[in-house]
Amino acid sequence: MPVLTYREALTQALREELTRDERVFLMGEEVAQYNGAYKVSKGLLDEFGPMRIVDTPITELGFAGMGVGSAMVGLRPIIEFMTWNFALLAIDQVVNAAAKMLYMSGGQFPMPMVFRGPNGSALQLSAQHSQAWESWLAHIPGLKVCTPGTPADAKGLLKSAIRDDNPVVFLEGEMLYNTKGEVPDGEHIVPIGKAEVKREGGDCTIVAHGKMILVAMQTADALDKEGIAVEVVDLRTIRPMDIETISVSVQKTNRAVVLEEGWEICGVGAQVVDFIQRECFDDLDAPVVRVHQADVPMPYAKNLERAAKPDAAKAIAAVKKVMYLD
Amino acid sequence: MGAGAGGGRVTDTLSTEMPTKTDLPVPEKTDNGASATTSQASLRGELLRSMLLQRRFEERCAEAYALGKIGGFCHLYIGQEAISAGTMSVLRPDDYVVTSYRDHGQALARGIPARSVMAELFGRRAGCSHGKGGSMHLFDKSANFLGGHGIVGAHIPLAAGVAWAIKYRKGDQVCICFFGEAAVNIGAFHEALNMASLWSLPAVFIIENNRYGMGTAISRATANEDVSVRAAAYGMTGESVDAQDVFAVRDAVERAVAVARGAQRPTLLEMRTYRFMGHSMSDAASGTYRSREELEENMKRDPIVVLHDLMRKDGELSEGEFAKLDEEQKAICQDAWDFADGSPEPSVEDDLHADVLVDTTS
């Protein structure tokens, strides 16, 4: 199987879907001539031309709204935000327009569109450029929210998102673009709403998504050397959330740690813990522990940033805590 | 109207006079003078009918609101009907309309049945949005009526997106977008008009300047009250229109639509009008943010009266004919009320969770 970067996997998905359906177009800042701020759309302008790969002014609210309007009359826009931090300027169009149009029109106007771009922190970009938005967006009925953590899932989920007749929020890991993995050629589809067990183990479940899959796998590797078998459940999609896969895993291991990049309060992990207490109350041998970013805006200084971010050391400590080994 | 693509010239055709006959559209072949007159009279009659229907319908809305049959926010259009009637009269069925929350009159003028609109206001399943949208969110796909949007100005980019889709498909439709004068101060207006002009999109942006954004007078909100000059910032043609005169509206929109359809250039039109009622059903028509004297002065130029007077002067409509036309509209509104009142609410079992998402599992 070919080995691609996460970035190349996304480009492949875009190219395949642009070829398959001429209603699909990509619109955003620097997506065309500049080849994408993160080079995800590299080469696509030459292949598909300026009506389908569209450079916009710096005007997130405006072009997100244009995507909504074009979807109302049957096009299938992919709206790229250079990062999701800038998408806050357009959040009215995502939440008040795209998410609600089908419902408030009594089913007349579906929104077959994708809002995509990098999410979460990178390295020393400080407070305004280092945020994970999934808990905000997953709160909204009418949206689907995908958070691929591997190149194969990035391709398969993006193809599903583009083909979906609903508005899909697609959160790419800014630090994942250069990561590599095996990616099937051609028609590789990952269904939206299906989690995957990325690593099997019988002692403790770690539920994670997006970039935190890397941290979860590092944690599992490290603990394996100590004789602790961690099972890693990759949510892949935050809304709808695959409660079944989480439950089956926790019912097997009887212990869970929930790991996420975002903040604690009302975070994705809070929802996962709620599902676990509802579905697995009698199976738990210990309270579920959460690992997340410190409750501060992301600091710039290297040491402070490291301290604020969730990492393998924090996840290892959490697993030991739920196993009463600390 | 000013120069076309990129000219940025702004003209002001604000008129205080009635249109003369030469301003009015006439059939291309006029060998028979009688037929031209008949056509003019029938056009005037149709515009009068449209405005009367809107007026009588919304009078019933106010009544239904007082009785608790209509809930939530309810924004009446009374006084502004010439804008919807005049605009819709030049559109093709395959053109698109996107509007704000003050949308009842526009929905009716676009041809959405009064029954369907009233049922929506009553929160019934037979409503044009199946009881899910209400007063602010009227939608009808079959009429290319794309809402009814509740966030001031946020739908202006949607209209630019519809116009983008027209261009993408090499179509010759146009997209009309209505919004109030207060919306010109929101970023979405600026962002959408910039892109519509930058990319030469077939859209007509219509500011309904009723002089108050809720309770805030334009003079207290907008540095330059001459809002159509905003067009110059985008290299777009802008024009101000006396919108109590339905033919001035029709004429301006007809020219803007021709430019959108032909040269695919957008236009910004300011329709100078006045709202005869409060912002919504929760504020009085006068007394807090505007005086009774001001209201009464402006109500003298009721668009229905303006057109009726013109037709009477030209001997096109007898008092008896006017009364008959009016009674017909009242009967349509009574029928709409009875239909809405008697039709079922949405089902909690079947409808509450329906249409949150398109079902993609099958």
XYZ file of C-alpha atoms in Angstrom:
688
model
C 0.000 0.000 0.000
C 1.342 3.494 -0.813
C 2.739 5.535 2.074
C 1.563 9.164 1.974
C 1.679 12.139 4.260
C -1.575 13.310 5.856
C -1.318 16.348 3.551
C -0.921 14.215 0.416
C -3.841 12.024 1.490
C -6.084 15.098 1.741
C -4.914 16.375 -1.641
C -5.661 12.978 -3.147
C -9.188 13.000 -1.708
C -9.798 16.518 -3.045
C -8.485 15.616 -6.495
C -10.561 12.457 -6.723
C -13.781 14.141 -5.616
C -13.249 17.228 -7.827
C -12.810 14.818 -10.731
C -15.813 12.708 -9.815
C -18.353 15.527 -9.362
C -18.211 18.860 -11.162
C -20.542 20.458 -8.613
C -17.644 20.280 -6.128
C -15.423 23.353 -5.826
C -12.827 24.578 -3.311
C -12.944 28.161 -2.051
C -10.770 29.928 0.479
C -7.777 32.134 1.120
C -4.626 31.225 -0.835
C -6.032 27.910 -2.050
C -5.311 28.517 -5.749
C -2.237 30.438 -6.907
C -0.376 30.000 -3.632
C -1.258 26.262 -3.628
C -2.770 26.468 -0.163
C -1.303 27.985 2.989
C -0.503 24.414 4.083
C -0.188 23.112 0.488
C -3.217 20.845 0.769
C -4.533 22.178 -2.564
C -1.161 21.999 -4.327
C -1.521 21.647 -8.087
C -5.315 21.741 -8.108
C -5.640 25.173 -9.748
C -3.705 23.950 -12.775
C -5.859 20.864 -12.974
C -9.325 22.305 -12.356
C -9.112 26.023 -13.177
C -10.126 29.195 -11.337
C -13.882 28.557 -11.127
C -13.296 25.378 -9.126
C -10.237 26.343 -7.092
C -11.102 29.850 -5.945
C -8.855 32.344 -4.182
C -10.890 34.695 -1.989
C -10.179 37.985 -0.291
C -9.512 37.734 3.463
C -13.169 37.608 4.272
C -14.099 34.433 6.177
C -17.686 35.401 6.935
C -18.267 36.394 3.339
C -16.943 33.330 1.571
C -18.398 30.921 4.133
C -21.767 32.540 3.449
C -21.207 32.293 -0.281
C -20.617 28.593 0.192
C -23.935 28.294 2.003
C -25.750 30.180 -0.756
C -24.229 28.068 -3.497
C -25.132 24.888 -1.605
C -28.749 26.072 -1.378
C -28.951 25.880 -5.144
C -27.174 22.575 -5.548
C -23.418 23.128 -5.686
C -21.172 21.195 -3.296
C -18.682 23.717 -1.903
C -15.599 22.923 0.122
C -14.828 26.008 2.190
C -11.248 26.116 3.416
C -10.384 28.165 6.475
C -6.667 28.886 6.587
C -7.004 27.841 10.199
C -10.073 27.265 12.341
C -8.973 30.166 14.516
C -9.971 32.489 11.673
C -13.243 30.609 11.207
C -14.581 32.263 14.333
C -15.245 35.259 12.094
C -17.483 33.004 10.018
C -19.062 30.996 12.796
C -22.459 32.648 12.229
C -22.550 31.121 8.754
C -21.577 27.683 10.063
C -23.942 27.674 13.031
C -26.849 29.936 12.097
C -26.966 29.267 8.383
C -25.445 25.922 7.360
C -26.440 23.906 10.422
C -30.033 25.152 10.547
C -31.044 25.633 6.920
C -32.476 22.160 6.373
C -34.478 22.225 9.587
C -35.871 25.742 9.446
C -36.854 25.316 5.805
C -38.821 22.200 6.679
C -36.437 19.923 4.770
C -36.333 21.947 1.545
C -32.719 23.089 1.524
C -29.987 20.524 2.275
C -26.448 21.830 2.775
C -24.073 19.505 0.928
C -20.906 21.290 1.961
C -17.630 20.915 3.854
C -15.913 23.481 6.070
C -12.320 22.355 6.466
C -8.922 23.512 7.697
C -6.254 22.993 10.330
C -7.307 22.874 13.956
C -5.465 22.833 17.254
C -2.080 24.036 18.292
C 1.190 23.828 16.391
C 4.458 25.032 17.910
C 4.811 28.364 19.715
C 2.057 30.098 17.755
C 0.654 31.369 21.074
C -2.889 32.109 22.139
C -4.828 33.182 19.040
C -3.442 30.501 16.733
C -3.503 27.462 19.039
C -7.019 26.279 19.726
C -9.046 23.115 19.273
C -12.609 23.916 18.277
C -14.327 20.527 18.135
C -16.324 20.839 21.350
C -17.811 24.148 20.168
C -18.800 22.802 16.776
C -19.961 19.375 17.919
C -22.461 21.104 20.193
C -24.601 22.098 17.217
C -27.360 19.844 15.845
C -27.309 19.903 12.060
C -23.522 19.569 11.761
C -21.276 16.548 11.435
C -17.752 16.905 12.855
C -14.778 14.851 11.661
C -11.314 14.802 13.265
C -9.056 12.393 11.353
C -5.830 11.418 13.109
C -4.102 9.370 10.383
C -3.447 9.824 6.655
C -5.784 6.959 5.731
C -8.608 8.383 7.825
C -7.919 11.863 6.455
C -8.491 10.630 2.912
C -11.403 8.344 3.662
C -13.267 10.784 5.858
C -12.753 13.738 3.512
C -14.212 11.750 0.626
C -17.201 10.847 2.810
C -17.579 14.471 3.912
C -17.614 15.783 0.339
C -20.229 13.199 -0.670
C -22.409 13.843 2.372
C -25.578 15.867 1.803
C -25.111 17.561 5.175
C -22.731 20.301 6.345
C -19.558 18.627 7.588
C -16.989 20.363 9.763
C -13.619 18.818 8.958
C -10.885 19.507 11.500
C -7.406 18.666 10.296
C -4.472 18.417 12.677
C -2.082 21.256 11.967
C 0.771 19.137 13.363
C -0.333 16.069 11.401
C 0.192 17.337 7.827
C 3.714 15.856 7.636
C 2.925 12.571 9.378
C 3.034 9.466 7.178
C 0.982 6.336 6.892
C -0.361 3.758 4.490
C -3.237 5.088 2.398
C -5.261 2.900 0.026
C -5.338 4.028 -3.604
C -8.570 5.176 -5.219
C -11.950 4.491 -3.664
C -11.122 4.508 0.052
C -14.111 5.598 2.106
C -14.227 5.923 5.902
C -17.826 6.238 7.080
C -18.679 9.293 9.182
C -19.739 8.290 12.683
C -17.601 5.172 13.071
C -14.811 5.039 15.634
C -11.946 2.590 15.230
C -9.893 0.605 17.690
C -6.408 1.672 16.654
C -4.684 -0.659 19.111
C -6.065 -3.533 21.134
C -5.353 -4.069 24.812
C -7.136 -5.418 27.846
C -6.084 -3.234 30.777
C -7.308 0.285 30.065
C -9.065 2.169 27.254
C -7.821 5.519 26.003
C -10.453 7.395 24.012
C -8.911 10.084 21.799
C -9.258 11.773 18.415
C -7.315 13.848 15.902
C -3.761 14.682 16.827
C -4.135 13.018 20.244
C -4.142 9.617 18.519
C -0.377 10.033 18.166
C -0.091 10.774 21.881
C -2.337 7.825 22.725
C -0.191 5.468 20.643
C 3.007 6.764 22.282
C 1.363 6.235 25.657
C 0.367 2.691 24.748
C 3.895 1.895 23.521
C 5.456 3.209 26.700
C 3.060 1.377 28.999
C 3.440 -1.831 27.023
C 7.058 -1.898 28.210
C 5.722 -1.861 31.763
C 3.346 -4.710 31.024
C 0.187 -2.567 30.769
C -1.942 -3.255 27.681
C -3.740 -0.102 26.556
C -6.574 -0.151 24.032
C -6.795 2.996 21.890
C -10.217 4.004 20.586
C -10.002 6.659 17.864
C -13.308 8.511 17.725
C -12.533 9.826 14.202
C -15.930 11.585 14.220
C -17.074 13.718 17.171
C -20.652 14.159 15.886
C -22.273 11.715 15.501
C -20.223 9.934 18.159
C -19.815 6.156 18.011
C -20.965 5.253 21.513
C -21.053 1.545 20.671
C -17.321 1.232 20.003
C -16.465 3.189 23.176
C -18.797 1.028 25.258
C -17.554 -2.292 23.914
C -13.987 -1.286 24.726
C -14.700 0.022 28.239
C -16.837 -3.023 29.034
C -13.764 -5.109 28.177
C -11.084 -3.081 29.994
C -13.242 -1.671 32.832
C -11.115 1.468 32.901
C -10.957 4.567 30.737
C -8.893 7.677 30.148
C -10.221 10.344 27.790
C -7.560 12.371 26.029
C -8.205 15.551 24.058
C -6.331 18.595 22.834
C -8.894 21.157 23.956
C -9.812 22.666 27.304
C -11.513 20.795 30.105
C -14.768 22.649 30.724
C -17.568 21.391 28.437
C -14.940 19.636 26.339
C -15.375 16.604 24.112
C -14.111 14.433 26.958
C -16.978 15.547 29.178
C -19.403 14.118 26.631
C -17.438 10.881 26.306
C -17.447 10.465 30.083
C -21.199 11.028 30.125
C -21.731 8.267 27.563
C -19.437 5.956 29.551
C -21.287 6.520 32.828
C -24.597 5.867 31.111
C -23.543 2.781 29.179
C -20.816 1.261 31.380
C -21.612 2.289 34.974
C -21.506 -1.268 36.326
C -18.403 -2.144 34.323
C -16.133 0.552 35.696
C -13.439 -0.346 38.219
C -12.342 3.274 38.657
C -13.585 6.782 37.919
C -12.767 7.922 34.372
C -9.882 10.390 34.187
C -9.531 13.142 31.606
C -6.354 14.558 30.046
C -6.611 17.928 28.302
C -4.973 21.299 27.807
C -4.325 23.396 30.920
C -7.123 25.876 31.540
C -5.172 28.821 30.117
C -4.824 30.540 26.724
C -1.875 28.905 24.963
C 1.361 30.605 26.122
C 4.235 31.383 23.759
C 7.305 30.434 25.844
C 8.457 26.949 24.925
C 8.458 25.619 28.477
C 5.045 27.072 29.296
C 3.550 25.749 26.067
C 4.890 22.279 26.815
C 3.418 22.443 30.293
C 0.020 23.505 28.956
C -0.360 20.774 26.334
C -1.571 17.247 26.937
C 1.214 14.755 26.217
C 2.238 11.130 26.709
C 3.627 11.718 30.199
C 0.286 13.142 31.344
C -1.612 10.328 29.651
C 0.654 7.700 31.241
C 0.010 9.210 34.667
C -3.731 9.134 33.991
C -3.702 5.471 32.986
C -1.719 4.618 36.132
C -4.223 6.551 38.200
C -7.251 4.651 36.887
C -5.305 1.421 37.467
C -4.463 2.504 41.027
C -0.749 2.234 40.233
C 0.169 5.798 41.115
C -28.910 54.366 -13.779
C -25.205 54.955 -13.746
C -22.394 53.388 -15.735
C -22.228 49.632 -15.941
C -19.391 47.333 -15.019
C -16.905 48.887 -12.674
C -18.068 52.422 -13.315
C -18.855 53.141 -9.735
C -21.002 56.074 -10.757
C -23.832 56.778 -8.426
C -26.976 58.431 -9.593
C -29.990 59.502 -7.650
C -33.348 59.097 -9.308
C -35.300 59.843 -6.195
C -38.499 61.275 -7.495
C -41.413 62.926 -5.817
C -43.542 62.822 -8.910
C -45.787 60.156 -10.256
C -44.372 58.278 -13.226
C -45.530 59.575 -16.550
C -46.909 57.232 -19.123
C -43.663 57.258 -21.039
C -41.934 55.774 -17.997
C -44.165 52.773 -18.064
C -43.426 49.605 -19.945
C -45.414 49.141 -23.090
C -45.699 46.127 -25.372
C -43.209 45.995 -28.202
C -45.898 46.054 -30.844
C -48.232 48.950 -30.317
C -50.190 49.080 -33.555
C -53.259 49.064 -31.426
C -53.295 51.956 -29.000
C -56.052 50.294 -27.035
C -53.972 47.228 -26.372
C -51.107 49.302 -25.002
C -53.470 51.062 -22.641
C -55.033 47.791 -21.605
C -51.632 46.315 -20.934
C -50.622 49.295 -18.850
C -53.856 49.181 -16.943
C -53.526 45.483 -16.372
C -49.963 45.862 -15.109
C -51.046 48.625 -12.763
C -53.962 46.485 -11.683
C -51.699 43.542 -10.972
C -49.292 45.650 -8.911
C -52.195 47.154 -6.992
C -53.581 43.666 -6.362
C -50.207 42.440 -5.081
C -49.829 45.363 -2.680
C -53.413 45.075 -1.459
C -52.998 41.366 -0.802
C -49.884 42.041 1.277
C -51.599 44.827 3.206
C -54.762 42.878 3.982
C -52.752 39.776 4.829
C -50.596 41.587 7.352
C -53.561 43.323 8.931
C -54.822 39.824 9.641
C -51.358 38.890 10.944
C -51.560 41.660 13.532
C -54.975 40.393 14.554
C -53.775 36.789 14.762
C -50.766 37.863 16.807
C -53.012 39.634 19.298
C -55.066 36.459 19.590
C -51.963 34.354 20.192
C -52.355 32.412 16.964
C -49.010 33.738 15.748
C -46.151 33.624 18.232
C -42.545 34.685 18.530
C -41.295 37.673 16.609
C -43.521 39.065 13.902
C -42.233 41.923 11.744
C -44.809 43.607 9.539
C -44.031 45.090 6.132
C -46.952 47.518 5.985
C -45.921 50.667 4.116
C -43.150 48.970 2.158
C -45.253 46.838 -0.216
C -44.261 48.684 -3.381
C -40.752 47.264 -3.079
C -41.810 43.630 -3.123
C -44.582 44.130 -5.676
C -42.433 46.160 -8.044
C -39.402 43.902 -7.728
C -41.164 40.577 -8.132
C -43.042 41.872 -11.164
C -39.849 41.927 -13.238
C -38.438 38.571 -12.137
C -38.588 35.271 -13.969
C -39.763 32.175 -12.138
C -36.235 30.747 -12.266
C -34.652 33.807 -10.640
C -33.836 33.627 -6.930
C -34.917 35.700 -3.938
C -33.110 35.861 -0.578
C -34.444 38.123 2.131
C -34.423 39.083 5.790
C -36.965 38.358 8.516
C -39.461 40.991 7.342
C -40.539 38.580 4.667
C -44.321 38.049 4.561
C -44.999 40.582 1.831
C -42.132 39.387 -0.310
C -43.266 35.779 -0.036
C -46.779 36.709 -1.149
C -45.520 38.938 -3.962
C -43.322 36.080 -5.166
C -46.454 33.986 -5.501
C -46.239 31.737 -2.457
C -49.877 30.944 -1.628
C -51.407 32.954 1.216
C -52.585 29.689 2.779
C -49.048 28.367 2.890
C -47.651 31.575 4.431
C -50.430 31.903 7.017
C -50.125 28.235 7.978
C -46.416 28.797 8.593
C -47.147 31.803 10.802
C -49.670 29.702 12.732
C -46.981 27.017 13.202
C -48.742 24.377 11.145
C -47.389 21.458 9.190
C -48.922 22.770 5.961
C -46.842 25.958 6.230
C -44.268 26.752 3.576
C -41.493 25.717 6.029
C -43.639 22.957 7.564
C -44.046 24.901 10.786
C -40.324 24.745 11.546
C -39.401 28.281 10.509
C -42.175 30.687 11.437
C -42.507 34.340 10.502
C -38.794 35.001 10.063
C -37.996 31.882 8.055
C -40.339 31.532 5.116
C -38.904 29.230 2.441
C -40.379 27.845 -0.767
C -38.106 25.915 -3.070
C -40.701 25.769 -5.840
C -40.733 29.594 -5.930
C -36.927 29.846 -5.636
C -37.618 31.744 -2.432
C -34.533 31.022 -0.335
C -35.615 32.457 3.047
C -36.400 34.376 5.437
C -33.158 34.909 7.507
C -33.046 36.200 11.064
C -29.545 37.567 11.572
C -29.274 41.113 10.243
C -27.165 41.159 7.074
C -25.938 37.577 7.380
C -27.921 36.472 4.323
C -26.230 38.976 2.003
C -23.259 36.608 1.417
C -25.773 33.822 0.753
C -27.178 35.850 -2.131
C -23.664 36.372 -3.475
C -23.209 32.605 -3.271
C -26.405 31.958 -5.207
C -25.197 34.413 -7.838
C -21.844 32.608 -7.844
C -23.660 29.332 -8.534
C -25.528 30.945 -11.448
C -22.226 32.039 -12.940
C -20.628 28.647 -12.200
C -23.359 26.980 -14.240
C -23.261 29.661 -16.959
C -26.908 30.463 -16.266
C -28.732 33.719 -16.958
C -30.816 33.963 -13.800
C -30.355 36.701 -11.232
C -30.420 36.670 -7.453
C -32.303 39.407 -5.623
C -31.326 40.165 -2.043
C -33.445 42.333 0.271
C -32.201 43.802 3.547
C -32.827 46.835 5.719
C -30.723 49.980 5.771
C -29.276 49.036 9.155
C -27.627 46.005 7.542
C -25.232 48.174 5.538
C -23.196 48.692 8.690
C -22.532 45.021 9.254
C -19.395 43.354 7.895
C -21.301 40.771 5.899
C -22.651 43.533 3.634
C -19.170 44.770 2.861
C -17.696 41.322 2.339
C -20.494 40.152 0.054
C -20.681 43.268 -2.114
C -16.925 43.322 -2.554
C -16.886 39.759 -3.855
C -20.040 40.189 -5.948
C -18.389 43.046 -7.807
C -14.885 41.551 -7.838
C -16.233 38.432 -9.529
C -19.014 40.105 -11.560
C -21.911 38.173 -10.100
C -25.531 38.508 -11.278
C -27.035 39.886 -8.079
C -29.216 42.862 -7.224
C -28.800 44.080 -3.650
C -31.859 45.961 -2.470
C -31.646 48.116 0.640
C -35.100 48.707 2.059
C -34.406 51.986 3.798
C -37.349 52.416 6.169
C -35.164 54.763 8.230
C -35.111 52.739 11.435
C -33.032 49.753 12.448
C -35.420 48.537 15.103
C -35.653 51.728 17.203
C -32.482 53.424 16.015
C -32.874 56.106 13.390
C -30.480 55.973 10.458
C -29.099 59.358 11.533
C -28.026 57.815 14.836
C -26.436 54.759 13.212
C -24.942 55.607 9.857
C -22.276 58.233 9.222
C -23.385 58.854 5.646
C -27.145 58.471 5.351
C -26.917 58.397 1.571
C -26.450 54.652 1.675
C -26.489 53.934 -2.057
C -23.119 55.697 -2.380
C -21.649 52.663 -0.650
C -21.780 51.060 -4.092
C -18.880 53.244 -5.227
C -16.609 51.498 -2.728
C -17.100 48.294 -4.683
C -16.988 49.694 -8.211
C -20.657 48.959 -8.467
C -23.584 51.005 -9.726
C -25.738 52.441 -6.964
C -29.063 54.176 -7.151
C -31.665 55.598 -4.790
C -35.323 55.155 -5.558
C -38.583 56.610 -4.275
C -39.986 53.312 -3.110
C -43.478 54.551 -2.318
C -43.917 54.654 -6.083
C -44.185 51.079 -7.301
C -43.275 52.028 -10.862
C -40.086 53.761 -9.742
C -39.200 50.513 -7.978
C -40.113 48.414 -10.969
C -38.171 50.608 -13.329
C -34.978 50.584 -11.245
C -35.118 46.853 -10.607
C -35.834 46.146 -14.260
C -32.663 47.978 -15.272
C -30.579 46.342 -12.554
C -31.886 42.905 -13.488
C -31.067 43.526 -17.154
C -27.484 44.403 -16.218
C -27.226 41.348 -13.978
C -28.652 39.037 -16.625
C -26.678 40.488 -19.478
C -23.357 41.879 -18.281
C -23.457 39.844 -15.043
C -22.815 42.945 -13.006
C -24.319 43.505 -9.564
C -26.207 46.662 -8.599
C -26.983 48.253 -5.244
C -30.426 49.848 -5.014
C -31.589 51.937 -2.090
C -35.363 51.876 -1.789
C -36.482 54.891 0.254
C -39.547 53.825 2.142
C -41.181 54.010 5.553
C -42.486 51.381 7.922
C -45.998 52.249 9.078
C -45.954 49.791 11.990
C -43.485 49.125 14.801
C -40.292 47.157 14.218
C -42.138 44.062 15.415
C -45.385 43.390 17.195
C -43.745 44.360 20.474
C -43.285 48.077 19.847
C -45.753 50.844 19.170
C -45.806 52.450 15.732
C -44.848 55.776 17.285
C -44.170 57.417 20.610
C -40.781 56.098 21.657
C -38.212 56.483 18.921
C -40.286 58.429 16.388
C -43.089 60.945 16.700
C -46.709 60.520 15.787
C -46.371 63.578 13.535
C -43.538 61.980 11.605
C -45.475 58.761 11.216
C -48.593 60.521 10.031
C -46.648 62.649 7.585
C -45.052 59.575 6.041
C -48.285 57.622 5.935
C -49.583 60.220 3.509
C -47.453 58.531 0.892
C -48.945 55.112 1.202
C -47.783 53.146 -1.860
C -51.231 51.680 -2.358
C -52.861 55.108 -2.273
C -50.225 56.529 -4.608
C -50.966 53.907 -7.265
C -54.710 53.961 -6.674
C -54.765 57.737 -7.157
C -52.846 57.408 -10.392
C -55.231 54.812 -11.737
C -58.228 56.823 -10.669
C -56.832 59.900 -12.372
C -56.341 57.954 -15.585
C -59.785 56.462 -15.340
C -58.484 52.924 -15.101
C -60.248 51.812 -11.965
C -63.689 52.761 -10.737
C -64.500 52.899 -7.029
C -66.601 49.808 -7.520
C -63.737 47.941 -9.182
C -61.344 48.949 -6.418
C -63.772 47.786 -3.761
C -64.195 44.480 -5.586
C -60.422 43.990 -5.862
C -60.039 44.771 -2.190
C -62.813 42.374 -1.201
C -61.150 39.634 -3.246
C -57.903 40.092 -1.345
C -59.715 40.096 1.984
C -61.428 36.866 0.983
C -58.057 35.289 0.129
C -56.771 36.299 3.561
C -59.862 34.958 5.322
C -59.471 31.706 3.432
C -55.791 31.597 4.437
C -56.724 32.195 8.078
C -59.400 29.487 8.025
C -57.045 27.065 6.309
C -54.228 27.731 8.800
C -56.514 27.609 11.800
C -57.964 24.303 10.727
C -54.779 22.578 9.669
C -52.813 20.262 11.973
C -49.750 21.174 13.983
C -46.529 19.331 13.163
C -46.354 15.937 14.816
C -43.982 15.664 17.768
C -43.464 12.023 16.912
C -42.757 12.468 13.208
C -41.531 16.034 12.831
C -39.558 17.137 15.907
C -36.448 15.189 14.948
C -37.000 15.193 11.191
C -34.801 17.281 8.885
C -32.003 18.002 11.345
C -29.844 16.084 8.879
C -30.455 14.490 5.530
C -30.628 10.759 6.208
C -27.508 9.364 4.582
C -27.787 5.878 6.038
C -29.909 4.448 3.235
